[in-house]
């Protein structure tokens, strides 16, 4: 198409509210327009990119036996009530009544719809295994949308659901899907994506992985071992602590600590290591508003996901009121009553702890949990830390990086089939519940992640496989008859050869033309100018500036075709 007809504005200035580059570049390049917080309209450029991503995903899902279906965006609440998630999920799920008073929801995920679709079909073991998938709009009312398309409220997702008669069969297919995901990310230009163990969250199930693009602007923290191949999302990473300084047992003594509410202040005042302190972190249970106090070693941080998973419900940091029975800054486990207490295993074996005394301006020293509190249960509630102990190789080799989640896969087990009473008759005539897997990729987020990984200071550098066009043809002097005739002829040649081309023959300066070309990020650029035509040449270059060639005008088409093949060859092999 001709650039002058392309709907959307391109501009130089970086929008002030854009934190990450992909957000700024996709707004500046006319890829999308914000409608409201976390909701965007996609313009032609972005739609061409996402459509190609979708087709790559379809190809790989079909390759492992997937069948494409389409679920509704709006579903009756009764499906979610069957699974139990209608009440267990918070405000992210949009609930409403239709004009007839029926309770409805907007689909934020489609496990319930998948079970509903195949509940009758899957009544015999002879029909297993099978996998269905869709590419559909979803709505999740995120509390804090950010980063343009990285975290939004309305989005397009490929979600697949597999059904099996045994855990072994599920695990075998799970591995096939994991390998298919690696091929997808390689084909869209992100071969560096890694899979990390993750928390299943609201999805349920025992095993799950997230696919992460490591980048400093990522919203997730990833724990990686420098010594072995251990990788996990910080939310799911096990925290291992060895208390080398357990301390000698001492009597419990109440000490005056005026105005000292932080661990650092108290330990400095008392002259004890932070590792010998017991920190209190207070949360609210969202359902009931009840307080929960997590006690943890003073130098560690609480992993809220682990606490929420242990409690089986959502939590949030508490505001400690006057009538709460808690003394902010001076909370300790000794003498604390009428509040649920949780103990992190980092406190195990320490014979001499400092903690709050539940009285303003006082702390205890000499706390011995087993002696002073009796038997308590310890659990892993801590975040893994930099240079911490790897759960796999036991070395102090953990490092924490940032990443963007571009996909996830879950082994759901029978969580949904059992709650929604989906059963099949096995070979012996017995009724059984099939087990499920779930596999998701966010389409727009993946496009933004590619932009984040492949850009320079001027614009995106799109891989040939998902670029909005393959060629950007620039007519540098449309007022020059020979230049215009040559560029027009090139455009006809490229179209006849079915090469996707955006043609810029606007009467604008070379600076404006090249700036717009950079923002569109098309991988191959052809420049037709009076200077080159004097020698019967045109210039062909790549957006990443790795290739710049001058070729005779009569060889333009063959040179472009060879370059397209070369750029495709740079992408990771689909069969690797």
Coordinates of C-alpha atoms in Angstrom, one line a residue, residues 6-562:
X6 CA -1.9 4.7 5.8
X7 CA -4.3 5.6 8.7
X8 CA -2.4 6.8 11.8
X9 CA 0.0 9.6 12.8
X10 CA 3.7 9.3 13.3
X11 CA 5.6 11.8 15.4
X12 CA 9.0 12.5 16.9
X13 CA 8.3 13.3 20.5
X14 CA 8.3 10.5 23.1
X15 CA 5.0 10.6 25.1
X16 CA 5.7 11.7 28.7
X17 CA 3.8 8.8 30.3
X18 CA 5.7 6.0 28.4
X19 CA 8.0 4.2 30.8
X20 CA 9.3 1.5 28.3
X21 CA 10.6 1.9 24.8
X22 CA 8.1 -0.4 23.1
X23 CA 5.2 1.6 24.4
X24 CA 6.7 4.9 23.2
X25 CA 7.7 3.6 19.8
X26 CA 4.4 1.9 19.0
X27 CA 2.5 5.1 19.9
X28 CA 5.0 7.3 17.9
X29 CA 4.8 4.9 14.9
X30 CA 1.0 4.9 14.7
X31 CA 0.6 1.3 15.7
X32 CA -2.1 1.9 18.3
X33 CA -4.1 4.5 20.2
X34 CA -5.1 4.4 23.8
X35 CA -8.9 4.4 24.4
X36 CA -8.7 4.3 28.2
X37 CA -6.4 2.8 30.9
X38 CA -5.2 -0.6 29.7
X39 CA -7.4 -0.6 26.5
X40 CA -6.0 0.2 23.0
X41 CA -7.3 0.3 19.5
X42 CA -4.9 -1.3 17.0
X43 CA -4.2 0.4 13.7
X44 CA -3.2 -1.3 10.5
X45 CA 0.5 -1.6 11.2
X46 CA -0.1 -3.5 14.5
X47 CA -2.8 -5.6 13.0
X48 CA -0.6 -6.8 10.2
X49 CA 2.0 -7.8 12.8
X50 CA -0.4 -9.6 15.2
X51 CA -2.1 -11.4 12.3
X52 CA 1.3 -12.9 11.3
X53 CA 2.0 -13.9 14.9
X54 CA -1.4 -15.6 15.1
X55 CA -0.7 -17.5 11.9
X56 CA 2.7 -18.8 13.2
X57 CA 0.9 -19.9 16.4
X58 CA -1.8 -21.6 14.4
X59 CA 0.8 -23.4 12.4
X60 CA 2.5 -24.8 15.5
X61 CA -0.7 -25.7 17.3
X62 CA -2.0 -27.5 14.3
X63 CA 1.4 -29.3 14.0
X64 CA 0.9 -30.9 17.5
X65 CA -2.7 -31.9 16.7
X66 CA -4.6 -28.9 17.9
X67 CA -8.0 -28.0 16.5
X68 CA -9.1 -24.4 16.4
X69 CA -12.4 -23.4 18.0
X70 CA -13.9 -20.2 19.3
X71 CA -15.4 -19.6 22.7
X72 CA -17.7 -16.7 23.5
X73 CA -16.4 -13.5 25.2
X74 CA -19.5 -13.4 27.4
X75 CA -20.4 -16.4 29.5
X76 CA -23.1 -17.3 32.0
X77 CA -21.9 -17.1 35.6
X78 CA -23.2 -20.6 36.2
X79 CA -20.2 -22.1 34.4
X80 CA -17.8 -20.3 36.7
X81 CA -20.0 -21.2 39.7
X82 CA -19.6 -24.8 38.7
X83 CA -15.8 -24.6 38.7
X84 CA -15.8 -22.6 42.0
X85 CA -13.9 -19.6 40.5
X86 CA -16.9 -17.2 40.4
X87 CA -16.4 -16.5 44.1
X88 CA -12.7 -17.3 44.4
X89 CA -11.4 -14.7 41.8
X90 CA -11.4 -11.1 42.8
X91 CA -12.2 -7.9 40.9
X92 CA -10.2 -9.0 37.9
X93 CA -13.3 -10.9 36.7
X94 CA -16.0 -8.6 35.4
X95 CA -19.4 -9.7 36.6
X96 CA -22.7 -8.2 35.3
X97 CA -26.4 -9.0 34.8
X98 CA -27.9 -9.0 31.3
X99 CA -31.3 -7.4 30.6
X100 CA -33.1 -10.5 31.8
X101 CA -31.4 -10.5 35.1
X102 CA -29.0 -13.4 34.3
X103 CA -25.6 -13.3 36.0
X104 CA -22.9 -13.1 33.3
X105 CA -19.1 -12.7 33.2
X106 CA -16.6 -11.4 30.7
X107 CA -14.1 -14.1 29.7
X108 CA -10.6 -13.5 31.2
X109 CA -9.7 -17.1 30.6
X110 CA -11.7 -20.0 29.2
X111 CA -11.2 -23.3 31.1
X112 CA -14.9 -23.4 32.0
X113 CA -15.9 -22.8 28.4
X114 CA -13.5 -25.5 27.2
X115 CA -15.0 -28.1 29.5
X116 CA -18.5 -27.1 28.6
X117 CA -17.7 -27.5 24.9
X118 CA -16.4 -31.0 25.1
X119 CA -18.2 -32.4 28.1
X120 CA -20.5 -34.5 26.1
X121 CA -18.0 -35.3 23.3
X122 CA -15.5 -36.7 25.7
X123 CA -17.7 -39.4 27.3
X124 CA -15.6 -42.4 25.9
X125 CA -11.9 -43.1 26.5
X126 CA -11.6 -43.8 22.7
X127 CA -11.8 -40.1 22.0
X128 CA -8.8 -39.1 24.0
X129 CA -6.4 -37.4 23.9
X130 CA -7.3 -34.2 22.1
X131 CA -6.5 -30.5 22.2
X132 CA -8.6 -27.5 21.2
X133 CA -7.4 -23.9 21.0
X134 CA -8.7 -20.5 20.2
X135 CA -7.4 -17.0 19.5
X136 CA -9.9 -14.7 21.2
X137 CA -10.4 -11.3 22.9
X138 CA -10.3 -11.4 26.7
X139 CA -10.9 -8.9 29.4
X140 CA -9.1 -8.9 32.8
X141 CA -9.7 -5.8 35.0
X142 CA -6.1 -5.3 36.0
X143 CA -5.6 -3.0 38.9
X144 CA -2.4 -1.4 37.4
X145 CA -2.1 -1.6 33.6
X146 CA 1.4 -0.6 32.5
X147 CA 3.9 -0.6 29.7
X148 CA 1.6 -0.1 26.8
X149 CA 0.7 -3.6 25.6
X150 CA 2.8 -5.4 28.2
X151 CA 0.0 -5.3 30.9
X152 CA -3.5 -4.4 29.6
X153 CA -7.1 -5.1 30.5
X154 CA -8.4 -6.1 27.1
X155 CA -6.2 -8.3 25.0
X156 CA -6.0 -11.1 22.5
X157 CA -4.8 -14.5 23.6
X158 CA -4.2 -17.9 22.1
X159 CA -5.3 -20.4 24.8
X160 CA -5.3 -24.1 24.2
X161 CA -6.8 -26.9 26.3
X162 CA -5.7 -30.5 26.2
X163 CA -7.7 -33.5 27.6
X164 CA -6.1 -36.8 28.6
X165 CA -7.0 -40.1 30.3
X166 CA -3.7 -40.3 32.3
X167 CA -1.2 -38.1 34.0
X168 CA 1.6 -39.7 31.9
X169 CA -0.3 -38.8 28.7
X170 CA -0.7 -35.2 29.9
X171 CA 3.0 -35.0 30.8
X172 CA 4.0 -36.2 27.3
X173 CA 1.8 -33.7 25.6
X174 CA 2.9 -30.9 27.9
X175 CA 6.5 -31.5 26.7
X176 CA 5.4 -31.4 23.1
X177 CA 3.6 -28.1 23.8
X178 CA 6.7 -26.7 25.6
X179 CA 8.8 -27.5 22.5
X180 CA 6.2 -26.0 20.2
X181 CA 6.4 -22.8 22.3
X182 CA 10.1 -22.6 21.8
X183 CA 9.5 -22.9 18.0
X184 CA 6.9 -20.1 18.1
X185 CA 9.2 -17.7 19.9
X186 CA 12.1 -18.5 17.6
X187 CA 9.9 -18.0 14.6
X188 CA 8.7 -14.5 15.7
X189 CA 12.3 -13.5 16.5
X190 CA 12.7 -14.3 20.2
X191 CA 14.9 -17.4 20.4
X192 CA 16.3 -16.1 23.7
X193 CA 13.1 -16.7 25.6
X194 CA 13.5 -19.1 28.5
X195 CA 11.0 -21.3 30.4
X196 CA 10.9 -21.0 34.2
X197 CA 8.9 -22.8 36.8
X198 CA 6.0 -20.7 38.0
X199 CA 3.1 -20.5 40.5
X200 CA -0.2 -21.7 39.0
X201 CA -2.1 -19.0 40.7
X202 CA -5.8 -18.9 40.0
X203 CA -5.4 -21.4 37.2
X204 CA -4.7 -24.3 39.6
X205 CA -2.8 -27.4 38.9
X206 CA 0.5 -28.7 40.2
X207 CA 3.0 -28.0 37.4
X208 CA 3.3 -24.8 35.4
X209 CA 5.9 -22.9 33.4
X210 CA 6.2 -19.3 32.2
X211 CA 8.2 -18.3 29.1
X212 CA 10.2 -15.2 29.8
X213 CA 12.1 -12.7 27.8
X214 CA 14.8 -11.4 30.0
X215 CA 14.9 -7.6 29.9
X216 CA 15.5 -4.9 32.5
X217 CA 12.1 -3.4 31.9
X218 CA 10.3 -6.7 32.6
X219 CA 7.6 -6.7 35.3
X220 CA 8.4 -10.2 36.6
X221 CA 11.5 -11.2 38.7
X222 CA 13.2 -14.4 37.6
X223 CA 15.5 -16.5 39.8
X224 CA 18.3 -18.2 37.8
X225 CA 21.1 -20.3 39.1
X226 CA 24.6 -19.5 37.7
X227 CA 25.8 -23.0 38.5
X228 CA 23.0 -25.2 37.2
X229 CA 19.9 -25.0 34.9
X230 CA 17.5 -24.0 37.7
X231 CA 15.1 -21.2 36.7
X232 CA 11.9 -20.1 38.4
X233 CA 9.7 -17.1 38.8
X234 CA 10.4 -15.3 42.0
X235 CA 6.8 -16.0 43.1
X236 CA 7.5 -19.8 42.8
X237 CA 11.2 -20.0 43.7
X238 CA 11.9 -21.9 46.9
X239 CA 13.9 -20.0 49.6
X240 CA 16.6 -22.0 51.3
X241 CA 18.2 -20.4 54.4
X242 CA 21.0 -21.8 56.6
X243 CA 21.2 -20.1 60.0
X244 CA 24.9 -20.1 60.6
X245 CA 24.6 -17.8 63.6
X246 CA 21.9 -19.5 65.7
X247 CA 23.1 -17.7 68.9
X248 CA 23.3 -19.0 72.4
X249 CA 20.1 -19.5 74.3
X250 CA 19.4 -16.5 76.6
X251 CA 16.5 -15.4 78.9
X252 CA 13.6 -13.5 77.4
X253 CA 14.1 -9.8 78.3
X254 CA 11.9 -6.8 77.5
X255 CA 14.0 -3.9 76.4
X256 CA 13.1 -0.2 76.0
X257 CA 13.6 0.8 72.4
X258 CA 12.0 4.3 72.1
X259 CA 10.8 5.3 68.7
X260 CA 12.7 2.4 67.0
X261 CA 10.2 0.7 64.6
X262 CA 12.5 -0.7 61.8
X263 CA 14.6 -3.8 62.0
X264 CA 17.7 -1.8 61.2
X265 CA 17.1 0.7 63.9
X266 CA 16.4 -1.9 66.6
X267 CA 19.3 -4.2 65.7
X268 CA 21.7 -1.2 65.6
X269 CA 20.5 0.0 69.0
X270 CA 20.8 -3.5 70.5
X271 CA 24.0 -4.3 68.8
X272 CA 22.8 -7.6 67.3
X273 CA 22.9 -9.0 63.7
X274 CA 19.9 -8.5 61.6
X275 CA 19.9 -12.2 61.0
X276 CA 19.0 -12.7 64.7
X277 CA 15.9 -10.6 64.4
X278 CA 12.3 -11.7 63.9
X279 CA 10.3 -9.3 61.6
X280 CA 6.5 -9.1 61.5
X281 CA 4.7 -8.4 58.2
X282 CA 1.0 -7.8 58.5
X283 CA -1.7 -8.6 55.8
X284 CA -5.4 -8.5 55.4
X285 CA -7.4 -11.4 54.0
X286 CA -9.4 -9.9 51.2
X287 CA -12.5 -12.0 51.8
X288 CA -12.9 -11.5 55.6
X289 CA -10.7 -8.5 56.4
X290 CA -9.0 -10.6 59.1
X291 CA -5.3 -9.9 59.9
X292 CA -2.5 -12.4 59.3
X293 CA 0.9 -11.8 60.7
X294 CA 3.9 -13.4 59.0
X295 CA 7.1 -13.7 61.1
X296 CA 10.3 -14.0 59.1
X297 CA 14.0 -13.4 59.6
X298 CA 14.7 -9.7 59.6
X299 CA 17.0 -9.6 56.5
X300 CA 14.4 -11.4 54.3
X301 CA 11.3 -10.4 52.5
X302 CA 7.9 -12.1 52.4
X303 CA 6.7 -13.7 49.2
X304 CA 3.0 -12.7 49.2
X305 CA 2.2 -15.3 46.5
X306 CA 3.4 -18.1 48.8
X307 CA 1.3 -16.7 51.7
X308 CA -1.8 -16.4 49.5
X309 CA -1.4 -19.9 48.2
X310 CA -0.9 -21.3 51.7
X311 CA -4.1 -19.5 52.9
X312 CA -6.1 -20.4 49.8
X313 CA -7.2 -16.8 49.4
X314 CA -6.0 -13.4 48.3
X315 CA -4.2 -11.0 50.7
X316 CA -3.0 -7.5 50.7
X317 CA -0.7 -5.4 52.9
X318 CA -2.7 -4.3 56.0
X319 CA -3.2 -0.8 57.4
X320 CA -2.9 -1.3 61.1
X321 CA -5.7 0.6 62.9
X322 CA -6.1 1.7 66.5
X323 CA -8.5 -1.1 67.3
X324 CA -6.6 -3.9 65.6
X325 CA -4.9 -5.2 68.7
X326 CA -1.6 -4.7 66.9
X327 CA 1.1 -2.2 67.7
X328 CA 2.7 -1.0 64.5
X329 CA 6.5 -1.3 64.6
X330 CA 6.5 -3.4 67.7
X331 CA 4.7 -6.6 66.8
X332 CA 6.1 -9.9 68.0
X333 CA 4.9 -13.5 68.4
X334 CA 5.3 -13.7 72.2
X335 CA 2.0 -12.7 73.8
X336 CA 0.2 -11.9 70.6
X337 CA -3.4 -13.2 70.7
X338 CA -6.5 -13.4 68.5
X339 CA -4.5 -13.1 65.3
X340 CA -3.4 -15.8 62.8
X341 CA 0.4 -16.1 62.9
X342 CA 2.5 -17.8 60.2
X343 CA 6.2 -18.6 60.7
X344 CA 8.8 -18.7 57.9
X345 CA 11.3 -21.5 58.1
X346 CA 14.2 -19.0 58.2
X347 CA 13.5 -18.7 61.9
X348 CA 14.1 -22.4 62.6
X349 CA 17.0 -23.2 64.9
X350 CA 17.7 -19.6 66.0
X351 CA 18.0 -19.8 69.8
X352 CA 18.2 -16.1 70.5
X353 CA 15.9 -13.7 68.6
X354 CA 15.0 -10.1 68.9
X355 CA 11.3 -9.3 68.2
X356 CA 8.6 -6.8 69.0
X357 CA 7.0 -6.9 72.5
X358 CA 3.5 -5.8 71.4
X359 CA 3.9 -2.7 73.6
X360 CA 4.9 0.7 72.2
X361 CA 8.6 1.4 72.4
X362 CA 9.6 -2.1 73.6
X363 CA 11.2 -5.2 72.1
X364 CA 12.2 -8.6 73.4
X365 CA 15.6 -10.1 73.2
X366 CA 16.4 -13.7 73.9
X367 CA 13.2 -15.1 72.2
X368 CA 13.5 -18.9 71.6
X369 CA 10.4 -19.9 69.6
X370 CA 10.3 -23.5 70.7
X371 CA 10.9 -22.6 74.4
X372 CA 8.7 -19.5 74.6
X373 CA 5.9 -20.3 72.1
X374 CA 5.8 -24.1 72.1
X375 CA 5.6 -26.1 68.9
X376 CA 4.9 -24.1 65.8
X377 CA 4.7 -25.0 62.1
X378 CA 7.3 -23.5 59.8
X379 CA 6.7 -23.0 56.1
X380 CA 8.4 -21.3 53.1
X381 CA 7.1 -17.8 52.9
X382 CA 10.3 -15.9 51.9
X383 CA 11.4 -14.6 48.6
X384 CA 14.5 -16.1 47.2
X385 CA 17.4 -13.7 47.3
X386 CA 20.5 -12.7 45.3
X387 CA 23.3 -15.1 45.9
X388 CA 20.9 -17.3 47.8
X389 CA 21.1 -21.1 47.9
X390 CA 19.9 -22.9 44.8
X391 CA 17.2 -25.5 45.6
X392 CA 18.6 -27.8 42.9
X393 CA 22.4 -27.7 43.2
X394 CA 22.6 -26.3 46.8
X395 CA 25.2 -23.7 45.8
X396 CA 25.1 -20.0 46.7
X397 CA 24.6 -19.1 43.0
X398 CA 21.2 -17.5 42.6
X399 CA 20.8 -14.4 40.6
X400 CA 17.6 -12.3 40.1
X401 CA 16.8 -10.8 36.7
X402 CA 13.8 -9.1 35.3
X403 CA 11.6 -10.5 32.5
X404 CA 8.5 -10.1 30.4
X405 CA 6.2 -13.1 30.5
X406 CA 5.3 -14.0 26.9
X407 CA 3.5 -17.4 27.4
X408 CA 2.5 -19.9 30.0
X409 CA 1.6 -23.6 30.3
X410 CA -0.1 -25.4 33.1
X411 CA -0.8 -29.0 34.1
X412 CA -4.3 -28.5 35.5
X413 CA -5.0 -32.1 36.4
X414 CA -8.7 -32.8 37.1
X415 CA -9.4 -29.4 38.8
X416 CA -12.0 -28.4 36.2
X417 CA -13.3 -31.7 34.9
X418 CA -14.1 -32.9 38.5
X419 CA -15.7 -29.6 39.6
X420 CA -17.8 -29.4 36.4
X421 CA -18.5 -33.2 36.3
X422 CA -16.9 -34.1 33.0
X423 CA -16.5 -37.9 33.0
X424 CA -15.6 -40.6 30.5
X425 CA -16.1 -44.4 30.5
X426 CA -12.7 -46.2 30.5
X427 CA -11.9 -49.5 28.8
X428 CA -13.2 -51.4 31.9
X429 CA -16.5 -49.5 32.0
X430 CA -15.6 -47.3 34.9
X431 CA -16.3 -43.6 35.1
X432 CA -13.3 -41.4 35.4
X433 CA -12.4 -37.7 35.2
X434 CA -10.0 -36.7 32.4
X435 CA -7.0 -34.5 33.2
X436 CA -6.3 -31.2 31.5
X437 CA -3.5 -29.0 30.3
X438 CA -3.7 -25.3 29.5
X439 CA -1.4 -23.3 27.2
X440 CA -1.5 -19.5 26.7
X441 CA 0.2 -16.8 24.7
X442 CA -0.8 -13.1 24.7
X443 CA -0.7 -11.9 21.1
X444 CA -0.2 -8.1 21.6
X445 CA 2.1 -8.6 24.5
X446 CA 4.3 -10.9 22.3
X447 CA 4.4 -8.2 19.6
X448 CA 5.4 -5.6 22.3
X449 CA 8.1 -8.0 23.6
X450 CA 9.6 -8.4 20.2
X451 CA 9.7 -4.6 19.8
X452 CA 11.3 -4.3 23.2
X453 CA 14.0 -6.8 22.2
X454 CA 14.5 -5.5 18.7
X455 CA 14.7 -1.7 18.4
X456 CA 17.2 1.2 18.3
X457 CA 16.9 4.8 19.1
X458 CA 14.9 5.5 15.9
X459 CA 12.2 2.7 16.0
X460 CA 11.5 -1.0 16.0
X461 CA 13.5 -3.5 13.9
X462 CA 10.9 -6.1 13.0
X463 CA 12.0 -9.7 12.2
X464 CA 11.0 -10.6 8.6
X465 CA 8.6 -13.2 9.8
X466 CA 6.2 -10.8 11.6
X467 CA 7.1 -7.4 10.0
X468 CA 4.1 -5.4 8.8
X469 CA 5.6 -5.4 5.3
X470 CA 8.7 -7.0 3.9
X471 CA 9.9 -4.0 1.9
X472 CA 9.7 -0.2 2.4
X473 CA 10.1 1.6 -0.9
X474 CA 11.3 5.2 -0.6
X475 CA 10.9 7.5 -3.6
X476 CA 13.3 10.3 -2.5
X477 CA 12.3 12.9 -5.2
X478 CA 8.8 12.3 -6.5
X479 CA 9.1 15.6 -8.4
X480 CA 11.9 14.1 -10.5
X481 CA 10.2 12.3 -13.4
X482 CA 12.8 9.5 -13.7
X483 CA 12.9 8.9 -10.0
X484 CA 9.1 8.7 -9.8
X485 CA 8.8 6.4 -12.9
X486 CA 11.5 4.1 -11.6
X487 CA 10.0 3.9 -8.1
X488 CA 6.5 3.3 -9.6
X489 CA 7.9 0.5 -11.7
X490 CA 9.6 -1.1 -8.7
X491 CA 6.3 -1.0 -6.8
X492 CA 4.5 -2.8 -9.6
X493 CA 7.3 -5.4 -9.8
X494 CA 7.2 -6.0 -6.1
X495 CA 3.4 -6.3 -6.0
X496 CA 3.5 -8.7 -9.0
X497 CA 6.0 -10.9 -7.1
X498 CA 3.7 -10.9 -4.1
X499 CA 6.2 -9.1 -1.9
X500 CA 4.5 -7.1 0.8
X501 CA 5.5 -3.5 0.2
X502 CA 4.7 -0.1 1.7
X503 CA 5.5 2.6 -0.8
X504 CA 6.4 6.2 0.2
X505 CA 6.1 8.6 -2.7
X506 CA 5.0 11.6 -0.6
X507 CA 6.4 15.0 -1.3
X508 CA 8.3 15.3 2.0
X509 CA 11.9 15.8 3.0
X510 CA 14.3 12.9 3.0
X511 CA 14.6 13.3 6.8
X512 CA 10.9 12.9 7.3
X513 CA 10.7 10.0 4.9
X514 CA 13.5 8.1 6.6
X515 CA 12.3 8.9 10.1
X516 CA 8.9 7.4 9.3
X517 CA 10.6 4.4 7.7
X518 CA 12.5 3.8 10.9
X519 CA 9.3 4.0 13.0
X520 CA 7.6 1.4 10.8
X521 CA 10.7 -0.9 11.2
X522 CA 10.2 -2.8 7.9
X523 CA 13.2 -5.1 7.5
X524 CA 14.2 -4.2 3.9
X525 CA 14.4 -0.7 2.5
X526 CA 14.8 0.3 -1.1
X527 CA 15.9 3.9 -1.8
X528 CA 15.4 5.4 -5.2
X529 CA 17.2 8.8 -5.6
X530 CA 18.5 11.0 -8.4
X531 CA 22.1 10.4 -7.3
X532 CA 21.9 6.6 -7.6
X533 CA 19.9 6.7 -10.8
X534 CA 22.7 8.6 -12.5
X535 CA 24.5 5.3 -12.4
X536 CA 21.4 3.2 -13.0
X537 CA 21.5 2.0 -9.4
X538 CA 19.2 1.8 -6.4
X539 CA 20.1 1.2 -2.8
X540 CA 18.9 -1.8 -0.8
X541 CA 19.5 -1.9 2.9
X542 CA 18.2 -3.6 6.0
X543 CA 16.5 -1.8 8.9
X544 CA 19.2 -3.1 11.3
X545 CA 21.9 -1.5 9.1
X546 CA 23.7 -4.8 8.8
X547 CA 23.4 -4.8 5.0
X548 CA 23.6 -2.0 2.5
X549 CA 24.0 -2.7 -1.2
X550 CA 23.7 -0.8 -4.4
X551 CA 22.4 -2.8 -7.2
X552 CA 21.5 -2.2 -10.8
X553 CA 17.8 -1.2 -11.2
X554 CA 17.2 -4.3 -13.4
X555 CA 18.5 -6.5 -10.6
X556 CA 16.3 -5.0 -7.9
X557 CA 13.7 -7.7 -7.7
X558 CA 16.1 -10.6 -7.6
X559 CA 18.3 -8.8 -5.1
X560 CA 15.2 -8.3 -2.8
X561 CA 14.1 -11.9 -3.1
X562 CA 17.5 -13.1 -2.2

